[in-house]
PDB file of C-alpha atoms in Angstrom:
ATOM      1  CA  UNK A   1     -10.580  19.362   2.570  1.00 45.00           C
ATOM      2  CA  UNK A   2     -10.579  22.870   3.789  1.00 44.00           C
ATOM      3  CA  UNK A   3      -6.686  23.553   5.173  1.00 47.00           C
ATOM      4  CA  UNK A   4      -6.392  24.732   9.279  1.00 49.00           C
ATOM      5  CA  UNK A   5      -3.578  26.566   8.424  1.00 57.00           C
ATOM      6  CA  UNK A   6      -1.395  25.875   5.077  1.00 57.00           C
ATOM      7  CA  UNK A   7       0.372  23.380   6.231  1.00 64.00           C
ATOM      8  CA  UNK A   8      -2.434  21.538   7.957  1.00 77.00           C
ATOM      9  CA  UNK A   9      -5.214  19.573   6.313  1.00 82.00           C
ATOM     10  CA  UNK A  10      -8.319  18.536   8.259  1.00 87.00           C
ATOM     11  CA  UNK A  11      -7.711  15.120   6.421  1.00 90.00           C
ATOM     12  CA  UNK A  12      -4.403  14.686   9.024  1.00 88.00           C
ATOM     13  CA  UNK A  13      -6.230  14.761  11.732  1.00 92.00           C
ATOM     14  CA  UNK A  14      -9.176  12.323  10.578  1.00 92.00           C
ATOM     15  CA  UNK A  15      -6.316  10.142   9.387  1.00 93.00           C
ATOM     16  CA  UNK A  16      -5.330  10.003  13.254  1.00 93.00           C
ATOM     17  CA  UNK A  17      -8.779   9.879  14.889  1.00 95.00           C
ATOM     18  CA  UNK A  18     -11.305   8.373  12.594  1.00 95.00           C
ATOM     19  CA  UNK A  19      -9.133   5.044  11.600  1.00 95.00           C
ATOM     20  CA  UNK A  20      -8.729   4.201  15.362  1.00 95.00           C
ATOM     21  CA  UNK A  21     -11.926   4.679  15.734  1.00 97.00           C
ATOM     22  CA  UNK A  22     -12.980   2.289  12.812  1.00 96.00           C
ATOM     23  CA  UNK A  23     -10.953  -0.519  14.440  1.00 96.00           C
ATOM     24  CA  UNK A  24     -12.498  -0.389  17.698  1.00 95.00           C
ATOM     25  CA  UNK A  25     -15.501  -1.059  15.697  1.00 96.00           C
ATOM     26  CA  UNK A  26     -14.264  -3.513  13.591  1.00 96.00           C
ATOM     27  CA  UNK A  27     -12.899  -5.095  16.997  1.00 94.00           C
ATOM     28  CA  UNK A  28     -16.496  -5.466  18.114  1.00 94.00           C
ATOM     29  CA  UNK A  29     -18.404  -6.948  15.426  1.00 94.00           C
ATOM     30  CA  UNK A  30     -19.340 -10.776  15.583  1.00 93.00           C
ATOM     31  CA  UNK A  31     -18.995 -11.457  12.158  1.00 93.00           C
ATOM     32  CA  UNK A  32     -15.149 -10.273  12.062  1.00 93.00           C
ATOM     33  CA  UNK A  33     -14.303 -12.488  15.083  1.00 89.00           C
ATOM     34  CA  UNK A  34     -15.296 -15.064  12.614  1.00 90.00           C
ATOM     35  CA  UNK A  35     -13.327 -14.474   9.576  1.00 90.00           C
ATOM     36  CA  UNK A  36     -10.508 -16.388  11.935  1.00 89.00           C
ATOM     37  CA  UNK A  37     -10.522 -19.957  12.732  1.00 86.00           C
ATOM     38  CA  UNK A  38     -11.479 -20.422  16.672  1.00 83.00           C
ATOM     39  CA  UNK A  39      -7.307 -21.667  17.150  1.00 84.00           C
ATOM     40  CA  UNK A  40      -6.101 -18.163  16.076  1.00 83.00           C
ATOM     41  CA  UNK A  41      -4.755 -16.334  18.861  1.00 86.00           C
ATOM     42  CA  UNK A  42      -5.682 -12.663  20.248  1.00 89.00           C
ATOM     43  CA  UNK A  43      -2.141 -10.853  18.114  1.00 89.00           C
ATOM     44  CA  UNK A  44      -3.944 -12.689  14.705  1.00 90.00           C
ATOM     45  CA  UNK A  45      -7.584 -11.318  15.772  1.00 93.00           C
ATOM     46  CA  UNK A  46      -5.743  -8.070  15.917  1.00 92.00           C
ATOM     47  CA  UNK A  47      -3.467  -8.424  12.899  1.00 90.00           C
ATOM     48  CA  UNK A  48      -6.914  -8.758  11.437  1.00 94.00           C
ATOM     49  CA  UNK A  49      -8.732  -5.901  12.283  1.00 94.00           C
ATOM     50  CA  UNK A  50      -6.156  -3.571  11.450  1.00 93.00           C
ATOM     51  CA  UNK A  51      -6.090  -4.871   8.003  1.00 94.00           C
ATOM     52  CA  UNK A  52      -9.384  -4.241   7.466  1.00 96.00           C
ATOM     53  CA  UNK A  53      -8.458  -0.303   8.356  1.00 96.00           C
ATOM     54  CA  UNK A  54      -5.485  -0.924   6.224  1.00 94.00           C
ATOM     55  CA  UNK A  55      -7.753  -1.999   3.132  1.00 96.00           C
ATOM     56  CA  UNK A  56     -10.353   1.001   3.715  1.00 97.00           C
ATOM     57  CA  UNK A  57      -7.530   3.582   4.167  1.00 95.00           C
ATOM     58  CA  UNK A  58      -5.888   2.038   0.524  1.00 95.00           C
ATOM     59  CA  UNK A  59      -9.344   1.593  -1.313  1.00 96.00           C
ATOM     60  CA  UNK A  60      -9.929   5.481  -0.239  1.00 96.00           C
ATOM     61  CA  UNK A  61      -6.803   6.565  -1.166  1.00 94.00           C
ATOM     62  CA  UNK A  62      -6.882   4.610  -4.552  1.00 96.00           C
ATOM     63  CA  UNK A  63     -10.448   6.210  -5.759  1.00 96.00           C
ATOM     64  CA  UNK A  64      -9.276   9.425  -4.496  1.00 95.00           C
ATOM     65  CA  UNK A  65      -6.136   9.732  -6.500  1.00 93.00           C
ATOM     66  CA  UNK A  66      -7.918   8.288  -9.218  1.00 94.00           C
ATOM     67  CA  UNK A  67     -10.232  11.170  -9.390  1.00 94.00           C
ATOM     68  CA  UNK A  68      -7.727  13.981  -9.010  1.00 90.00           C
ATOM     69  CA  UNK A  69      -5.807  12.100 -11.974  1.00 90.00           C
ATOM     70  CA  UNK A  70      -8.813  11.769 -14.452  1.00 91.00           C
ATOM     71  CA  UNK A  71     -10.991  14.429 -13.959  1.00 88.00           C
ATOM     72  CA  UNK A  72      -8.297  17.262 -14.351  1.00 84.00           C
ATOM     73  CA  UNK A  73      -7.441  18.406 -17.787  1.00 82.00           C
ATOM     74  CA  UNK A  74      -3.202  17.596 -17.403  1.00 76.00           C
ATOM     75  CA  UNK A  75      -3.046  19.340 -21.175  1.00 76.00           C
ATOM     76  CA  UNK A  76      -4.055  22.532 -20.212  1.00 77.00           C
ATOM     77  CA  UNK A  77      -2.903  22.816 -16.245  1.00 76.00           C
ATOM     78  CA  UNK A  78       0.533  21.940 -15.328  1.00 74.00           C
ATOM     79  CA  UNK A  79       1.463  18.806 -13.402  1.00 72.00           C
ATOM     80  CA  UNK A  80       3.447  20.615 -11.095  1.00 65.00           C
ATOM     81  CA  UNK A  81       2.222  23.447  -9.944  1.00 70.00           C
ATOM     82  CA  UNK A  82      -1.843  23.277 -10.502  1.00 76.00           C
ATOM     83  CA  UNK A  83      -3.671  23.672  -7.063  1.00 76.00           C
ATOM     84  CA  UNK A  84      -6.284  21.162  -6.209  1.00 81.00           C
ATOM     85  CA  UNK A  85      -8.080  21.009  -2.337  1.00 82.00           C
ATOM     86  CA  UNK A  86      -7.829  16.983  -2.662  1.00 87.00           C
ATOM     87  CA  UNK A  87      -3.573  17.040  -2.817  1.00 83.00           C
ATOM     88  CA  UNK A  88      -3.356  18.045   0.846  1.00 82.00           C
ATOM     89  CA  UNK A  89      -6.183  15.880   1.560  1.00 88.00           C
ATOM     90  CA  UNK A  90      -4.343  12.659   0.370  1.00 89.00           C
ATOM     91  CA  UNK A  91      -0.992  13.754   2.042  1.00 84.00           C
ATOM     92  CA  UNK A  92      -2.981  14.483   5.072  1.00 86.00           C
ATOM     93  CA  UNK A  93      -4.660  11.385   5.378  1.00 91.00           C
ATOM     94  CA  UNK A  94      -1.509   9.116   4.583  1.00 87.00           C
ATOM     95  CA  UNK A  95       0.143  10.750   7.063  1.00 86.00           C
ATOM     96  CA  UNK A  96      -2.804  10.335   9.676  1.00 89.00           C
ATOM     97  CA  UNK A  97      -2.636   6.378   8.913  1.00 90.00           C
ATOM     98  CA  UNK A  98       0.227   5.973   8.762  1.00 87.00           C
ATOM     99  CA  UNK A  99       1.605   8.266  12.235  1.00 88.00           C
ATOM    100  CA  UNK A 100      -1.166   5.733  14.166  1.00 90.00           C
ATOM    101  CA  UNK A 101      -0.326   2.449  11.878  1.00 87.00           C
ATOM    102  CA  UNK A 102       3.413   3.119  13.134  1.00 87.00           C
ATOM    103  CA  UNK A 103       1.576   3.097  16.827  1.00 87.00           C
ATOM    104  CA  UNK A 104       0.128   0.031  15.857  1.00 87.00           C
ATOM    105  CA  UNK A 105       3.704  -1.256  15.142  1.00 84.00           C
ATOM    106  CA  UNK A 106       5.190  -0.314  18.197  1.00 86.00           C
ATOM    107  CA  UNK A 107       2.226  -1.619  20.359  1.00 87.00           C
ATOM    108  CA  UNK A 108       2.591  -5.121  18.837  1.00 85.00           C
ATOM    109  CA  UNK A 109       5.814  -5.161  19.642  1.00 86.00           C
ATOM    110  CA  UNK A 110       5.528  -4.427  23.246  1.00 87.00           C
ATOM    111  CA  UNK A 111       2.144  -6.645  23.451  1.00 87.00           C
ATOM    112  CA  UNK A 112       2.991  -9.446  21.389  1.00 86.00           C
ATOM    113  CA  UNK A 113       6.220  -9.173  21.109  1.00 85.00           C
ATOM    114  CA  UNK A 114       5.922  -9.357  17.109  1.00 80.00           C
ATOM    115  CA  UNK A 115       6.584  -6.998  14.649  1.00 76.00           C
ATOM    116  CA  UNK A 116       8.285  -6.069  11.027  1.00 75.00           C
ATOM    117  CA  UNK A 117      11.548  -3.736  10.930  1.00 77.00           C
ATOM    118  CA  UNK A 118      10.595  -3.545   6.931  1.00 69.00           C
ATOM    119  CA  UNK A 119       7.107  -2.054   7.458  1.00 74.00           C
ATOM    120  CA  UNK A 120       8.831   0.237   9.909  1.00 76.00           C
ATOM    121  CA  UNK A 121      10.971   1.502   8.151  1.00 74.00           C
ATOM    122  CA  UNK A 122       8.736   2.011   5.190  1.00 68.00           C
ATOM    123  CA  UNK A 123       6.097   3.772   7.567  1.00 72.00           C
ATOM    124  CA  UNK A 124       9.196   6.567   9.043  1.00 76.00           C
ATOM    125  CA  UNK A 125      10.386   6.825   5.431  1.00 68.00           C
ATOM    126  CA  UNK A 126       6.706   7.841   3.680  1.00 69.00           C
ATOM    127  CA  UNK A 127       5.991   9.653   7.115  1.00 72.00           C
ATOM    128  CA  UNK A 128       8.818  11.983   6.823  1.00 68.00           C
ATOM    129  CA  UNK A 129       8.535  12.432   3.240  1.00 63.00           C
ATOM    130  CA  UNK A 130       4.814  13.269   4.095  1.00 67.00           C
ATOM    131  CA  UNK A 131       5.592  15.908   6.823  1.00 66.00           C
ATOM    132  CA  UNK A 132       8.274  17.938   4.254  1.00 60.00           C
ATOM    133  CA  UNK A 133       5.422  18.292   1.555  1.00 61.00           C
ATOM    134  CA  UNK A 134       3.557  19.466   3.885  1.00 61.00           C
ATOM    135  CA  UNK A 135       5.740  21.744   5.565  1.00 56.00           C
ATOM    136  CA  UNK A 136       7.725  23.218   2.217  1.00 53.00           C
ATOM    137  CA  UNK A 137       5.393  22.355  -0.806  1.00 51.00           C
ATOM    138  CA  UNK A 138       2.166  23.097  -0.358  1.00 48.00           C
ATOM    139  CA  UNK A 139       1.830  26.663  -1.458  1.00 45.00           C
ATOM    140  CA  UNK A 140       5.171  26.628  -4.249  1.00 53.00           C
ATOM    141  CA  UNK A 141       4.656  23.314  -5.780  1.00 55.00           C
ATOM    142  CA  UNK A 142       1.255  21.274  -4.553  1.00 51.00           C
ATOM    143  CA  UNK A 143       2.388  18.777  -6.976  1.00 68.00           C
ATOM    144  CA  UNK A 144      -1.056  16.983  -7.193  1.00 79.00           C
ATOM    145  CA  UNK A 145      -0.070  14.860 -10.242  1.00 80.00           C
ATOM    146  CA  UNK A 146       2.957  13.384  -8.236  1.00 78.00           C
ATOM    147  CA  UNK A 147       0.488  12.735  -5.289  1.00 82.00           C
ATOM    148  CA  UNK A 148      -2.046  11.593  -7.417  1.00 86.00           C
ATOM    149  CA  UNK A 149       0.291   8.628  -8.775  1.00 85.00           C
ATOM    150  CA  UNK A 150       1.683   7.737  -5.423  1.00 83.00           C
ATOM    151  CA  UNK A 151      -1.746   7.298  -4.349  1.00 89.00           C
ATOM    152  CA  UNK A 152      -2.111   4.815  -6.217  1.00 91.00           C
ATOM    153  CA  UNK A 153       0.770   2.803  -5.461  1.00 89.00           C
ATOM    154  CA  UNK A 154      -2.442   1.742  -2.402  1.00 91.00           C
ATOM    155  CA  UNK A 155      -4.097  -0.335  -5.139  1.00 93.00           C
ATOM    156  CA  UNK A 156      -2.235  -3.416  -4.584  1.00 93.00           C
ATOM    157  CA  UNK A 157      -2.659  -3.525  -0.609  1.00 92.00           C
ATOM    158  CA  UNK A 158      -6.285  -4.738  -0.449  1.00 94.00           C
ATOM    159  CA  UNK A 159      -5.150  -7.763  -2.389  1.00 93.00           C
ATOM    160  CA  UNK A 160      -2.442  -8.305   0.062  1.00 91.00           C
ATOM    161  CA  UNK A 161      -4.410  -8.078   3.035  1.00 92.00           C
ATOM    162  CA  UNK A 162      -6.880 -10.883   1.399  1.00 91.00           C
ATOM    163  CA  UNK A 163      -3.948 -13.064   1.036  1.00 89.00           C
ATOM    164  CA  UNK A 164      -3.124 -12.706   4.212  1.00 90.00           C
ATOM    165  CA  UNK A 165      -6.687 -14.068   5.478  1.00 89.00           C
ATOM    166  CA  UNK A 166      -7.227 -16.562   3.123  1.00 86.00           C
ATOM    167  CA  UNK A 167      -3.773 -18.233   4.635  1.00 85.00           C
ATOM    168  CA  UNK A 168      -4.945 -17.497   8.169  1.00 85.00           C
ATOM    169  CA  UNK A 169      -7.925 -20.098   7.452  1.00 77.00           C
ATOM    170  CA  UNK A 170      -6.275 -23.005   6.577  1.00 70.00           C
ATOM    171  CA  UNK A 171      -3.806 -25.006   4.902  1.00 63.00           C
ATOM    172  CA  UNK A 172      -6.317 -25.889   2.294  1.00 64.00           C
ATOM    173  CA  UNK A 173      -5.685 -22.705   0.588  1.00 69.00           C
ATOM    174  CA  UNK A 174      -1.918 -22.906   0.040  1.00 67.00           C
ATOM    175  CA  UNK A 175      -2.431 -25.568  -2.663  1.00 68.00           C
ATOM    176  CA  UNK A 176      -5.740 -24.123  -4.331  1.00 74.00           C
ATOM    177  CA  UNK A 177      -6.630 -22.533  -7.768  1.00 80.00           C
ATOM    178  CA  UNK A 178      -7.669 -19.607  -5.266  1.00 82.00           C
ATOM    179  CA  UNK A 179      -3.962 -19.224  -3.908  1.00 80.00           C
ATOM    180  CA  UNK A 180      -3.044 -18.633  -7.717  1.00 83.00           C
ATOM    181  CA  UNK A 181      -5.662 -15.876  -9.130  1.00 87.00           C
ATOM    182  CA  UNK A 182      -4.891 -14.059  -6.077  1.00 88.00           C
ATOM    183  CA  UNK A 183      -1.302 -14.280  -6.111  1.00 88.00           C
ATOM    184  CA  UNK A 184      -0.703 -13.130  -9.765  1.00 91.00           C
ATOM    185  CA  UNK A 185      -3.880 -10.589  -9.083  1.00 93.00           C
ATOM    186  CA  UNK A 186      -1.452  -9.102  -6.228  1.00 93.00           C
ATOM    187  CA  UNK A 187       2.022  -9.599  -8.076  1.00 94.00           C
ATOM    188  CA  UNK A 188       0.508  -7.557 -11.436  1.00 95.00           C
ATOM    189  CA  UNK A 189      -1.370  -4.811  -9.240  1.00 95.00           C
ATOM    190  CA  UNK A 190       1.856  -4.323  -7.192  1.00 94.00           C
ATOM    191  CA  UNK A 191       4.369  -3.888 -10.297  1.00 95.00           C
ATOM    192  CA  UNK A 192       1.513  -1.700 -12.171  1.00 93.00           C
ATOM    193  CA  UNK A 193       1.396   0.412  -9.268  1.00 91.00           C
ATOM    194  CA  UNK A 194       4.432   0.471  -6.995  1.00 89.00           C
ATOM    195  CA  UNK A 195       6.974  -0.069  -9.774  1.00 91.00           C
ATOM    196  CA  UNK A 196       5.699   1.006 -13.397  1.00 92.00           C
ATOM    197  CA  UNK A 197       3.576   3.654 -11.933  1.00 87.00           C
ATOM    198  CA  UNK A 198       6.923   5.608 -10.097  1.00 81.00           C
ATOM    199  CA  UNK A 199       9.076   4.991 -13.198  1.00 85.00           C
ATOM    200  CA  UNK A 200       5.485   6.562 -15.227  1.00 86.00           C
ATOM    201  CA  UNK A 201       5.421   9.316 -12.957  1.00 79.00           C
ATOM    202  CA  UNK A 202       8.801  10.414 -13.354  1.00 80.00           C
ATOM    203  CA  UNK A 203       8.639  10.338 -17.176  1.00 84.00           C
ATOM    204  CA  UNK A 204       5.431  12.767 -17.110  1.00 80.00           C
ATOM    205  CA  UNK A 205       7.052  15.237 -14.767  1.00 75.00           C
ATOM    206  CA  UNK A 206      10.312  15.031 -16.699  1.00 80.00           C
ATOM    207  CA  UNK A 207       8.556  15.374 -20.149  1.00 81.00           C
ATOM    208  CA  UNK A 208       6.460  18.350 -19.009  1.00 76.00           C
ATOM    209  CA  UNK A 209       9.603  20.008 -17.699  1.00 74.00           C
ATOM    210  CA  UNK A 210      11.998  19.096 -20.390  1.00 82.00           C
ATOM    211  CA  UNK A 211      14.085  16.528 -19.298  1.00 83.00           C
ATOM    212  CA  UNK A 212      14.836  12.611 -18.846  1.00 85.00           C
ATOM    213  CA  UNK A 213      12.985  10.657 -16.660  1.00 82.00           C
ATOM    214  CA  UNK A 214      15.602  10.003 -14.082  1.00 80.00           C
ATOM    215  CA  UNK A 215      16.673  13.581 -14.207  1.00 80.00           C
ATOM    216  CA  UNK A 216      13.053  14.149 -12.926  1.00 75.00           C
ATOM    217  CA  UNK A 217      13.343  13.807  -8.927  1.00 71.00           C
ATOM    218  CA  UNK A 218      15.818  16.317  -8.514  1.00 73.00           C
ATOM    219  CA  UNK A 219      12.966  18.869  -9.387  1.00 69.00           C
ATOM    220  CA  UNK A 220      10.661  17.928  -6.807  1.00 63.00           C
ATOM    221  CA  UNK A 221      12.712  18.726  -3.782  1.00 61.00           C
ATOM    222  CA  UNK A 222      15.826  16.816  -2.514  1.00 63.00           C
ATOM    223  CA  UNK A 223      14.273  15.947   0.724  1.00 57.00           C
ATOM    224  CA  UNK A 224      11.352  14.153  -0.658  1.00 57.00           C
ATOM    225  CA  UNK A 225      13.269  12.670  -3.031  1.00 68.00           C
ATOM    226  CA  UNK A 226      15.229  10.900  -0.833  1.00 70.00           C
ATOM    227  CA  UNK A 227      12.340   9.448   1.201  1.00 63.00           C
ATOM    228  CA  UNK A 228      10.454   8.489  -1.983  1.00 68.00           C
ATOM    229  CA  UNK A 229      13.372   6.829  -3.891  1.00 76.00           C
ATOM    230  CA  UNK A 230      13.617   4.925  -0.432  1.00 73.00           C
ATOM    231  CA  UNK A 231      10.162   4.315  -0.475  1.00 73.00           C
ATOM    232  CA  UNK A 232      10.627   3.283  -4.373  1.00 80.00           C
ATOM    233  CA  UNK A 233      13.454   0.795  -3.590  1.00 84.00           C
ATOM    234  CA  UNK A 234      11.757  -1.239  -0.887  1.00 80.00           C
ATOM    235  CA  UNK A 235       8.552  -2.002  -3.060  1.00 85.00           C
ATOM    236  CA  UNK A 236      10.836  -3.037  -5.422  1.00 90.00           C
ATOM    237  CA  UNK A 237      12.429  -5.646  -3.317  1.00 88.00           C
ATOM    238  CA  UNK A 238       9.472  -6.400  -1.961  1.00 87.00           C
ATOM    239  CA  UNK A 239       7.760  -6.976  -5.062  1.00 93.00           C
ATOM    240  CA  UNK A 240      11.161  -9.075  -5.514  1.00 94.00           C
ATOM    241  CA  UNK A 241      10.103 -11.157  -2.782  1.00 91.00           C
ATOM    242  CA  UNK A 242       6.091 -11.820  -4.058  1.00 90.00           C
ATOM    243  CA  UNK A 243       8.067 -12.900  -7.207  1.00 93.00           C
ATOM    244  CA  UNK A 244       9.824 -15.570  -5.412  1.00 91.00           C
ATOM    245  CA  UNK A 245       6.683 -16.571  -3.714  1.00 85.00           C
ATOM    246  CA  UNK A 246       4.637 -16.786  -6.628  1.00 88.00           C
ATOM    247  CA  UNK A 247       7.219 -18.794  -8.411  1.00 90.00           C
ATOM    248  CA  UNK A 248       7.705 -21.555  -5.530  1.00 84.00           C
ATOM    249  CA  UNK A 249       4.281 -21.131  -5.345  1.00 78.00           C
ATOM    250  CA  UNK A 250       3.077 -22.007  -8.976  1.00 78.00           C
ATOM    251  CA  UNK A 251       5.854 -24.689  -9.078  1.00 81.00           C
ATOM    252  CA  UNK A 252       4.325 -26.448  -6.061  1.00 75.00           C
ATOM    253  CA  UNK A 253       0.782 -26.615  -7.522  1.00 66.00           C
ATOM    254  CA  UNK A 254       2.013 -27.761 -10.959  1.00 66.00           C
ATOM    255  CA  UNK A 255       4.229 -30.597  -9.348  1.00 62.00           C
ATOM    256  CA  UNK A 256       1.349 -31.634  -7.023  1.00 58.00           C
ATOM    257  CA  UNK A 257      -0.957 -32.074  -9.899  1.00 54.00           C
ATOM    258  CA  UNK A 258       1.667 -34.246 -11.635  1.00 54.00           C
ATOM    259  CA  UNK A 259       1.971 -36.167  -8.599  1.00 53.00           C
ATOM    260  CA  UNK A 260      -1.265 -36.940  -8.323  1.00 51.00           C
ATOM    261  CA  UNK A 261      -1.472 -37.967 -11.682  1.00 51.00           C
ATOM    262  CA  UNK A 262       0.738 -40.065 -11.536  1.00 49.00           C
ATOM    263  CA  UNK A 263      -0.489 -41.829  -8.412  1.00 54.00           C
ATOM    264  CA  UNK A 264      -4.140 -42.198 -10.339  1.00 48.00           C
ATOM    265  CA  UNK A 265      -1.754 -44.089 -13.167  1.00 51.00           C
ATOM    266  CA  UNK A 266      -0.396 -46.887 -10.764  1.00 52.00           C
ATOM    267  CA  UNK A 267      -3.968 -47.091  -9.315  1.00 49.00           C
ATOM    268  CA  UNK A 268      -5.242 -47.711 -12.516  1.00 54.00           C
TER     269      UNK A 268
END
C-alpha cells in the first residue's frame, strides 16, 4: 500500500499486471472450460473468464472497503480528511481493473466484433474520476470514507456475473426457483449498494460538514463530481433495467405455474 510517489499507489500497477495475469490462468484451467456448455463459442469462453477476474477484483474491493469503513472510529476522525494507506490502495486498484477491463472492451470489439457502449462509458467515466483523485486529492482531502462507500457499490457484481453463467447453461434456468433467489439477491444488493449507499454517502459527508445531502458533492471537488454523479445516474438506470427484468421475469414464472395447473385440471 506503500505510495511510489503521492500520486501513485503500488495497488495501480497490480491492478494492471496481476488481473491479466489471473485470466491467463483462469484461461487454462480444465475445470473453467467446463462451467460452459460444449456449444458455447470461443467470445462466451472468454466473456467467462474475465468475469471470474471481474468477481475477484469486486469481492476484494468489497472486503476492503468494508474494513476501512468499520474498523476506523468515524466519531473521533473526520470523514474527509483522515489519512488511511488503504484509500489510495482502492483507487489504485479500480483504476488498474478497470484501465485493462476497458482493453478488454476494445479487444472484443475488434475480435468478436461484440461489445457494450454502456459499460464503456461507465469504465472512461469511473476511470477519469479515478485519475483526478489521484492526481488532486490525495494529500488535501484522501477522502477514505467517500472511497470506502463507493467500494462497495462492487458488492452487487459477483451476483451479476453468476447470473450471467447460470443463463449461459441452459434454458432450464430461465424458468427456475434458482432464476428468482438470484434475481431479487442481485436487484436488493444493487439498490443497497449502487443507489442507497451514494444517496447514504452524501448525507454523512453533508452532516459532518453542515449541510444537506445534495449540497454535499460540491465539496468534494467539481471534477469528481461530475464523473461520479455520471457514474451515479447509470446504475440507476441500470438498476431500472434489472427492475424490468425481474418483473417480466417473476410474472413469467407465476403465469407458467398457473398454466400448468390448469393443464393438470383438464387432465384430471
Amino acid at each position: 500500500m506503500d505510495l511510489i510517489s503521492p500520486h501513485i499507489p503500488l495497488s495501480l500497477f497490480a491492478g494492471l499486471t496481476l488481473y491479466p495475469f489471473l485470466f491467463q490462468v483462469v484461461q487454462r484451467q480444465q475445470w473453467v472450460k467446463e462451467i460452459l456448455p460444449p456449444k458455447a463459442g470461443t467470445q462466451k469462453f472468454y466473456h467467462l473468464c474475465n468475469k471470474m477476474v471481474a468477481s475477484t477484483h469486486s469481492t476484494t474491493m468489497t472486503i476492503t472497503g468494508a474494513y476501512l469503513l468499520l474498523t476506523v472510529d468515524w466519531s473521533k476522525n473526520d470523514i474527509s480528511t483522515y489519512k488511511s494507506s488503504i484509500t489510495p490502495f482502492l483507487v489504485g486498484l479500480e483504476l488498474g481493473y478497470l484501465t485493462q477491463d476497458t482493453v478488454f472492451e476494445f479487444y472484443q470489439r475488434i475480435q468478436f466484433g461484440v461489445g457494450s457502449n454502456l459499460i464503456l462509458f461507465h469504465h472512461v467515466a469511473v476511470i477519469l474520476g479515478s485519475a483526478y483523485y489521484l492526481y488532486a486529492l490525495t494529500l488535501t482531502n484522501p477522502g477514505p470514507y467517500f472511497i470506502g462507500m463507493l467500494s462497495l457499490m462492487n458488492l452487487s457484481t459477483p451476483l451479476l456475473h453468476l447470473r450471467w453463467v447460470l443463463q449461459s447453461r441452459g434454458r432450464t434456468f430461465f424458468n427456475s426457483r434458482l432464476k428468482r433467489t438470484v434475481d431479487t439477491a442481485l436487484l436488493v444488493s444493487y439498490f443497497w449498494c449502487r443507489i442507497f449507499g451514494n444517496w447514504w454517502m452524501s448525507v454523512s459527508i453533508g452532516a459532518k460538514m453542515g449541510v444537506s445531502w445534495y449540497e454535499a458533492p460540491r465539496y468534494i471537488g467539481k471534477k469528481y463530481t461530475v464523473t461520479t454523479t455520471i457514474m451515479f445516474l447509470m446504475n440507476l438506470v441500470w438498476w431500472l433495467i434489472l427492475a424490468k427484468q425481474w418483473t417480466k421475469s417473476v410474472q413469467t414464472f407465476y403465469g407458467t405455474k398457473q398454466r400448468d395447473g390448469l393443464k393438470a385440471k383438464k387432465v384430471e
